[in-house]
């Protein structure tokens, strides 16, 4: 069989033809996609980045909606298949590159705790951020928007206190670095943008500092800012 255009490797396995395309990650600078970028950089795999301009509403255009009908970032395209939702993307990367040890795949209880934390990030903390910056998503009633925004901020600040209290160090999950550390960076940056006093969180600040010194994180941030 001829290799379809754009595919770099073709492996034949009995009758099955597996095609491997370079990974492609759709990102938006400043968004939670930094967590997926960091995981990919840590894995050591090659990948391409494609920027989506949220400020221009590109996520709602027909081209991007054809990729992710939810109109959200990040999106990973792996071997021609679209993977949406950060938790799914981070899990996929951690499982594809086990040598990078991006999740405690060999420790069921620690793994469950990592998923517990990621789910809370996605379903509670990230939603609180959306209540602040995407308030209209939560009500058509103009009069309700201010209180939704306020509630979002309250939830976020309570959540930040919880992050601090649970920070074992040096990493979010303790001794072992994981995809959670990169995910946590998204919240640190949003906290700064929302002018939350991040000095209130010394243990989290130490994790943040250690994170910023990792070569993979430096590469991820530089790719992100080049895409801005
Ligand atoms: N549940 C999704 C949420 C993703 C999400 O909301 N991403 C934001 C950027 S951090 C986005 O794409 N926002 C576009 C918009 O709100 O229009 C996930 O965890 O991946």
mmCIF file of C-alpha atoms and ligand atoms in Angstrom:
data_model
loop_
_atom_site.group_PDB
_atom_site.id
_atom_site.type_symbol
_atom_site.label_atom_id
_atom_site.label_comp_id
_atom_site.label_asym_id
_atom_site.label_seq_id
_atom_site.Cartn_x
_atom_site.Cartn_y
_atom_site.Cartn_z
ATOM 1 C CA UNK A 1 0.000 0.000 0.000
ATOM 2 C CA UNK A 2 1.320 3.475 -0.757
ATOM 3 C CA UNK A 3 1.826 5.625 2.324
ATOM 4 C CA UNK A 4 -0.798 8.379 2.398
ATOM 5 C CA UNK A 5 0.521 11.903 2.121
ATOM 6 C CA UNK A 6 1.893 13.382 5.343
ATOM 7 C CA UNK A 7 2.476 10.050 7.087
ATOM 8 C CA UNK A 8 6.030 9.554 8.195
ATOM 9 C CA UNK A 9 6.156 5.889 9.120
ATOM 10 C CA UNK A 10 4.177 2.914 7.930
ATOM 11 C CA UNK A 11 4.389 -0.313 9.875
ATOM 12 C CA UNK A 12 2.924 -3.529 8.539
ATOM 13 C CA UNK A 13 1.626 -5.920 11.173
ATOM 14 C CA UNK A 14 0.090 -9.057 9.633
ATOM 15 C CA UNK A 15 -2.830 -7.684 7.604
ATOM 16 C CA UNK A 16 -3.175 -4.545 9.644
ATOM 17 C CA UNK A 17 -1.497 -1.436 8.375
ATOM 18 C CA UNK A 18 -0.680 0.936 11.197
ATOM 19 C CA UNK A 19 0.181 4.422 10.114
ATOM 20 C CA UNK A 20 1.917 6.798 12.420
ATOM 21 C CA UNK A 21 1.532 10.500 11.763
ATOM 22 C CA UNK A 22 3.369 13.154 13.732
ATOM 23 C CA UNK A 23 1.318 14.301 16.698
ATOM 24 C CA UNK A 24 -0.379 17.636 16.329
ATOM 25 C CA UNK A 25 -1.470 19.749 19.264
ATOM 26 C CA UNK A 26 -3.860 22.677 18.954
ATOM 27 C CA UNK A 27 -2.977 25.296 21.531
ATOM 28 C CA UNK A 28 -3.978 28.771 22.623
ATOM 29 C CA UNK A 29 -1.284 30.851 24.310
ATOM 30 C CA UNK A 30 -2.114 31.529 27.965
ATOM 31 C CA UNK A 31 -4.625 28.695 28.113
ATOM 32 C CA UNK A 32 -4.672 25.254 29.728
ATOM 33 C CA UNK A 33 -3.080 23.795 26.593
ATOM 34 C CA UNK A 34 0.283 24.551 28.235
ATOM 35 C CA UNK A 35 -0.256 21.383 30.310
ATOM 36 C CA UNK A 36 -0.433 19.243 27.160
ATOM 37 C CA UNK A 37 2.590 21.020 25.670
ATOM 38 C CA UNK A 38 4.612 20.330 28.820
ATOM 39 C CA UNK A 39 3.595 16.652 28.836
ATOM 40 C CA UNK A 40 4.619 16.278 25.187
ATOM 41 C CA UNK A 41 7.924 18.063 25.769
ATOM 42 C CA UNK A 42 8.599 15.834 28.789
ATOM 43 C CA UNK A 43 7.832 12.727 26.727
ATOM 44 C CA UNK A 44 10.575 13.628 24.267
ATOM 45 C CA UNK A 45 8.373 12.887 21.263
ATOM 46 C CA UNK A 46 8.226 15.063 18.186
ATOM 47 C CA UNK A 47 5.027 17.036 17.702
ATOM 48 C CA UNK A 48 3.620 19.975 15.805
ATOM 49 C CA UNK A 49 1.781 22.862 17.345
ATOM 50 C CA UNK A 50 -1.058 24.767 15.747
ATOM 51 C CA UNK A 51 -2.287 27.980 17.321
ATOM 52 C CA UNK A 52 -5.968 28.839 17.688
ATOM 53 C CA UNK A 53 -6.710 32.497 18.364
ATOM 54 C CA UNK A 54 -9.345 32.495 21.101
ATOM 55 C CA UNK A 55 -9.541 36.307 21.112
ATOM 56 C CA UNK A 56 -10.670 36.189 17.469
ATOM 57 C CA UNK A 57 -13.189 33.441 18.201
ATOM 58 C CA UNK A 58 -11.334 31.033 15.928
ATOM 59 C CA UNK A 59 -12.449 28.169 18.193
ATOM 60 C CA UNK A 60 -16.029 28.819 17.068
ATOM 61 C CA UNK A 61 -15.278 28.978 13.348
ATOM 62 C CA UNK A 62 -16.337 26.106 11.092
ATOM 63 C CA UNK A 63 -12.765 24.970 10.505
ATOM 64 C CA UNK A 64 -11.978 24.406 14.165
ATOM 65 C CA UNK A 65 -15.483 23.160 15.048
ATOM 66 C CA UNK A 66 -14.946 20.439 12.450
ATOM 67 C CA UNK A 67 -12.007 19.288 14.573
ATOM 68 C CA UNK A 68 -13.575 19.827 18.012
ATOM 69 C CA UNK A 69 -17.327 20.502 17.904
ATOM 70 C CA UNK A 70 -17.076 21.766 21.514
ATOM 71 C CA UNK A 71 -14.853 24.604 20.331
ATOM 72 C CA UNK A 72 -12.260 24.032 23.026
ATOM 73 C CA UNK A 73 -8.513 23.825 23.339
ATOM 74 C CA UNK A 74 -6.424 21.691 23.681
ATOM 75 C CA UNK A 75 -6.934 19.121 20.951
ATOM 76 C CA UNK A 76 -4.438 16.405 20.160
ATOM 77 C CA UNK A 77 -4.459 14.692 16.798
ATOM 78 C CA UNK A 78 -2.771 11.315 17.165
ATOM 79 C CA UNK A 79 -2.457 9.090 14.145
ATOM 80 C CA UNK A 80 -5.294 10.933 12.444
ATOM 81 C CA UNK A 81 -7.620 10.606 15.462
ATOM 82 C CA UNK A 82 -8.879 13.585 17.389
ATOM 83 C CA UNK A 83 -8.508 13.504 21.181
ATOM 84 C CA UNK A 84 -10.227 16.276 23.120
ATOM 85 C CA UNK A 85 -10.330 17.025 26.872
ATOM 86 C CA UNK A 86 -7.124 17.697 28.732
ATOM 87 C CA UNK A 87 -7.381 14.682 31.051
ATOM 88 C CA UNK A 88 -7.701 12.345 28.075
ATOM 89 C CA UNK A 89 -4.798 14.018 26.286
ATOM 90 C CA UNK A 90 -2.512 13.902 29.335
ATOM 91 C CA UNK A 91 -3.416 10.252 29.969
ATOM 92 C CA UNK A 92 -2.733 9.316 26.375
ATOM 93 C CA UNK A 93 0.697 10.970 26.432
ATOM 94 C CA UNK A 94 1.607 9.373 29.783
ATOM 95 C CA UNK A 95 0.587 5.917 28.528
ATOM 96 C CA UNK A 96 2.303 6.221 25.155
ATOM 97 C CA UNK A 97 5.621 7.252 26.707
ATOM 98 C CA UNK A 98 5.847 5.273 29.978
ATOM 99 C CA UNK A 99 9.592 5.845 30.239
ATOM 100 C CA UNK A 100 8.936 9.536 30.861
ATOM 101 C CA UNK A 101 6.961 8.514 34.009
ATOM 102 C CA UNK A 102 4.365 11.222 33.591
ATOM 103 C CA UNK A 103 1.772 9.391 35.702
ATOM 104 C CA UNK A 104 2.355 6.750 38.412
ATOM 105 C CA UNK A 105 1.079 3.992 36.093
ATOM 106 C CA UNK A 106 2.660 1.320 38.311
ATOM 107 C CA UNK A 107 0.956 2.486 41.536
ATOM 108 C CA UNK A 108 -2.845 2.165 41.324
ATOM 109 C CA UNK A 109 -3.570 4.196 44.433
ATOM 110 C CA UNK A 110 -1.258 7.036 43.445
ATOM 111 C CA UNK A 111 -2.708 6.907 39.940
ATOM 112 C CA UNK A 112 -6.246 7.167 41.329
ATOM 113 C CA UNK A 113 -5.171 10.182 43.370
ATOM 114 C CA UNK A 114 -3.680 11.839 40.291
ATOM 115 C CA UNK A 115 -6.961 11.304 38.401
ATOM 116 C CA UNK A 116 -8.912 12.566 41.351
ATOM 117 C CA UNK A 117 -6.900 15.773 41.282
ATOM 118 C CA UNK A 118 -7.100 16.174 37.509
ATOM 119 C CA UNK A 119 -10.872 15.651 37.580
ATOM 120 C CA UNK A 120 -11.249 18.288 40.277
ATOM 121 C CA UNK A 121 -9.128 20.690 38.243
ATOM 122 C CA UNK A 122 -11.248 20.117 35.128
ATOM 123 C CA UNK A 123 -14.691 19.941 36.679
ATOM 124 C CA UNK A 124 -14.417 22.502 39.465
ATOM 125 C CA UNK A 125 -11.426 24.835 39.238
ATOM 126 C CA UNK A 126 -11.442 25.272 35.470
ATOM 127 C CA UNK A 127 -15.207 25.828 35.555
ATOM 128 C CA UNK A 128 -14.674 28.523 38.211
ATOM 129 C CA UNK A 129 -12.269 30.257 35.811
ATOM 130 C CA UNK A 130 -14.908 30.037 33.076
ATOM 131 C CA UNK A 131 -17.459 31.555 35.475
ATOM 132 C CA UNK A 132 -15.121 34.552 35.719
ATOM 133 C CA UNK A 133 -14.070 34.948 32.071
ATOM 134 C CA UNK A 134 -16.883 33.204 30.217
ATOM 135 C CA UNK A 135 -19.684 34.273 32.527
ATOM 136 C CA UNK A 136 -22.339 34.474 29.806
ATOM 137 C CA UNK A 137 -22.020 30.711 29.389
ATOM 138 C CA UNK A 138 -23.813 30.302 32.716
ATOM 139 C CA UNK A 139 -26.819 32.578 32.377
ATOM 140 C CA UNK A 140 -28.826 34.595 29.867
ATOM 141 C CA UNK A 141 -29.864 36.870 32.694
ATOM 142 C CA UNK A 142 -27.641 39.958 32.617
ATOM 143 C CA UNK A 143 -28.479 40.680 36.246
ATOM 144 C CA UNK A 144 -27.088 37.309 37.351
ATOM 145 C CA UNK A 145 -23.668 37.678 35.726
ATOM 146 C CA UNK A 146 -21.935 39.688 38.455
ATOM 147 C CA UNK A 147 -22.831 37.179 41.149
ATOM 148 C CA UNK A 148 -21.775 34.220 38.968
ATOM 149 C CA UNK A 149 -18.417 35.920 38.419
ATOM 150 C CA UNK A 150 -18.032 36.538 42.148
ATOM 151 C CA UNK A 151 -18.906 32.937 42.962
ATOM 152 C CA UNK A 152 -16.334 31.762 40.416
ATOM 153 C CA UNK A 153 -13.673 33.828 42.088
ATOM 154 C CA UNK A 154 -14.618 32.537 45.522
ATOM 155 C CA UNK A 155 -14.487 28.921 44.313
ATOM 156 C CA UNK A 156 -11.136 29.539 42.655
ATOM 157 C CA UNK A 157 -9.573 31.142 45.709
ATOM 158 C CA UNK A 158 -10.861 28.347 47.951
ATOM 159 C CA UNK A 159 -9.438 25.895 45.441
ATOM 160 C CA UNK A 160 -6.059 27.660 45.494
ATOM 161 C CA UNK A 161 -6.031 27.328 49.306
ATOM 162 C CA UNK A 162 -6.647 23.607 48.822
ATOM 163 C CA UNK A 163 -3.797 23.332 46.308
ATOM 164 C CA UNK A 164 -1.480 24.959 48.840
ATOM 165 C CA UNK A 165 -2.656 22.784 51.725
ATOM 166 C CA UNK A 166 -2.264 19.587 49.690
ATOM 167 C CA UNK A 167 1.109 20.489 48.166
ATOM 168 C CA UNK A 168 3.413 17.737 49.353
ATOM 169 C CA UNK A 169 6.414 18.901 47.369
ATOM 170 C CA UNK A 170 8.601 19.047 45.572
ATOM 171 C CA UNK A 171 5.814 18.102 43.122
ATOM 172 C CA UNK A 172 2.046 18.109 43.365
ATOM 173 C CA UNK A 173 2.027 14.335 43.750
ATOM 174 C CA UNK A 174 5.050 14.233 46.090
ATOM 175 C CA UNK A 175 8.426 12.886 45.022
ATOM 176 C CA UNK A 176 7.464 12.122 41.473
ATOM 177 C CA UNK A 177 6.882 14.759 38.818
ATOM 178 C CA UNK A 178 3.694 14.129 36.835
ATOM 179 C CA UNK A 179 1.380 15.688 34.254
ATOM 180 C CA UNK A 180 -0.403 17.274 37.219
ATOM 181 C CA UNK A 181 2.496 19.658 37.693
ATOM 182 C CA UNK A 182 2.102 21.111 34.214
ATOM 183 C CA UNK A 183 -1.692 21.286 34.640
ATOM 184 C CA UNK A 184 -1.172 23.234 37.886
ATOM 185 C CA UNK A 185 0.836 25.861 35.976
ATOM 186 C CA UNK A 186 -2.311 26.865 34.065
ATOM 187 C CA UNK A 187 -3.958 27.809 37.370
ATOM 188 C CA UNK A 188 -0.896 29.646 38.662
ATOM 189 C CA UNK A 189 -0.856 31.821 35.538
ATOM 190 C CA UNK A 190 -4.593 32.475 35.720
ATOM 191 C CA UNK A 191 -4.188 33.410 39.371
ATOM 192 C CA UNK A 192 -1.589 35.988 38.355
ATOM 193 C CA UNK A 193 -3.823 37.341 35.581
ATOM 194 C CA UNK A 194 -6.683 37.646 38.053
ATOM 195 C CA UNK A 195 -4.329 39.504 40.392
ATOM 196 C CA UNK A 196 -4.704 36.960 43.152
ATOM 197 C CA UNK A 197 -1.807 37.407 45.532
ATOM 198 C CA UNK A 198 0.201 34.246 44.774
ATOM 199 C CA UNK A 199 2.552 35.006 47.698
ATOM 200 C CA UNK A 200 -0.174 33.507 49.848
ATOM 201 C CA UNK A 201 0.937 30.093 48.568
ATOM 202 C CA UNK A 202 4.602 29.499 49.532
ATOM 203 C CA UNK A 203 4.610 25.724 48.987
ATOM 204 C CA UNK A 204 2.911 26.075 45.646
ATOM 205 C CA UNK A 205 5.397 28.854 44.778
ATOM 206 C CA UNK A 206 8.282 26.432 45.452
ATOM 207 C CA UNK A 207 6.708 23.853 43.112
ATOM 208 C CA UNK A 208 6.175 26.603 40.539
ATOM 209 C CA UNK A 209 9.808 27.668 40.740
ATOM 210 C CA UNK A 210 11.034 24.085 40.355
ATOM 211 C CA UNK A 211 8.672 23.623 37.413
ATOM 212 C CA UNK A 212 9.950 26.741 35.655
ATOM 213 C CA UNK A 213 13.495 25.359 35.840
ATOM 214 C CA UNK A 214 12.658 22.165 33.918
ATOM 215 C CA UNK A 215 14.035 22.188 30.359
ATOM 216 C CA UNK A 216 10.774 20.728 28.993
ATOM 217 C CA UNK A 217 8.775 23.530 30.589
ATOM 218 C CA UNK A 218 11.172 26.164 29.263
ATOM 219 C CA UNK A 219 10.760 24.692 25.757
ATOM 220 C CA UNK A 220 6.965 24.564 26.084
ATOM 221 C CA UNK A 221 6.768 28.196 27.195
ATOM 222 C CA UNK A 222 9.068 29.323 24.429
ATOM 223 C CA UNK A 223 7.015 27.521 21.766
ATOM 224 C CA UNK A 224 3.874 29.025 23.270
ATOM 225 C CA UNK A 225 5.229 32.550 23.202
ATOM 226 C CA UNK A 226 6.535 32.114 19.651
ATOM 227 C CA UNK A 227 2.970 31.138 18.697
ATOM 228 C CA UNK A 228 1.504 34.254 20.360
HETATM 229 N N1 LIG B 1 -13.084 20.442 29.662
HETATM 230 C C1 LIG B 1 -12.119 20.954 28.730
HETATM 231 C C2 LIG B 1 -12.069 22.463 28.872
HETATM 232 C C3 LIG B 1 -11.143 23.080 27.881
HETATM 233 C C4 LIG B 1 -11.317 24.593 27.830
HETATM 234 O O1 LIG B 1 -12.330 25.178 28.287
HETATM 235 N N2 LIG B 1 -10.317 25.256 27.244
HETATM 236 C C5 LIG B 1 -10.371 26.677 27.097
HETATM 237 C C6 LIG B 1 -8.969 27.247 27.121
HETATM 238 S S1 LIG B 1 -8.220 27.008 28.711
HETATM 239 C C7 LIG B 1 -11.006 27.037 25.781
HETATM 240 O O2 LIG B 1 -10.803 26.351 24.788
HETATM 241 N N3 LIG B 1 -11.770 28.119 25.745
HETATM 242 C C8 LIG B 1 -12.386 28.569 24.549
HETATM 243 C C9 LIG B 1 -13.654 29.281 24.830
HETATM 244 O O3 LIG B 1 -14.047 29.377 25.980
HETATM 245 O O4 LIG B 1 -14.266 29.764 23.869
HETATM 246 C C10 LIG B 1 -10.747 20.314 28.979
HETATM 247 O O5 LIG B 1 -10.467 19.995 30.131
HETATM 248 O O6 LIG B 1 -9.999 20.138 28.022
#
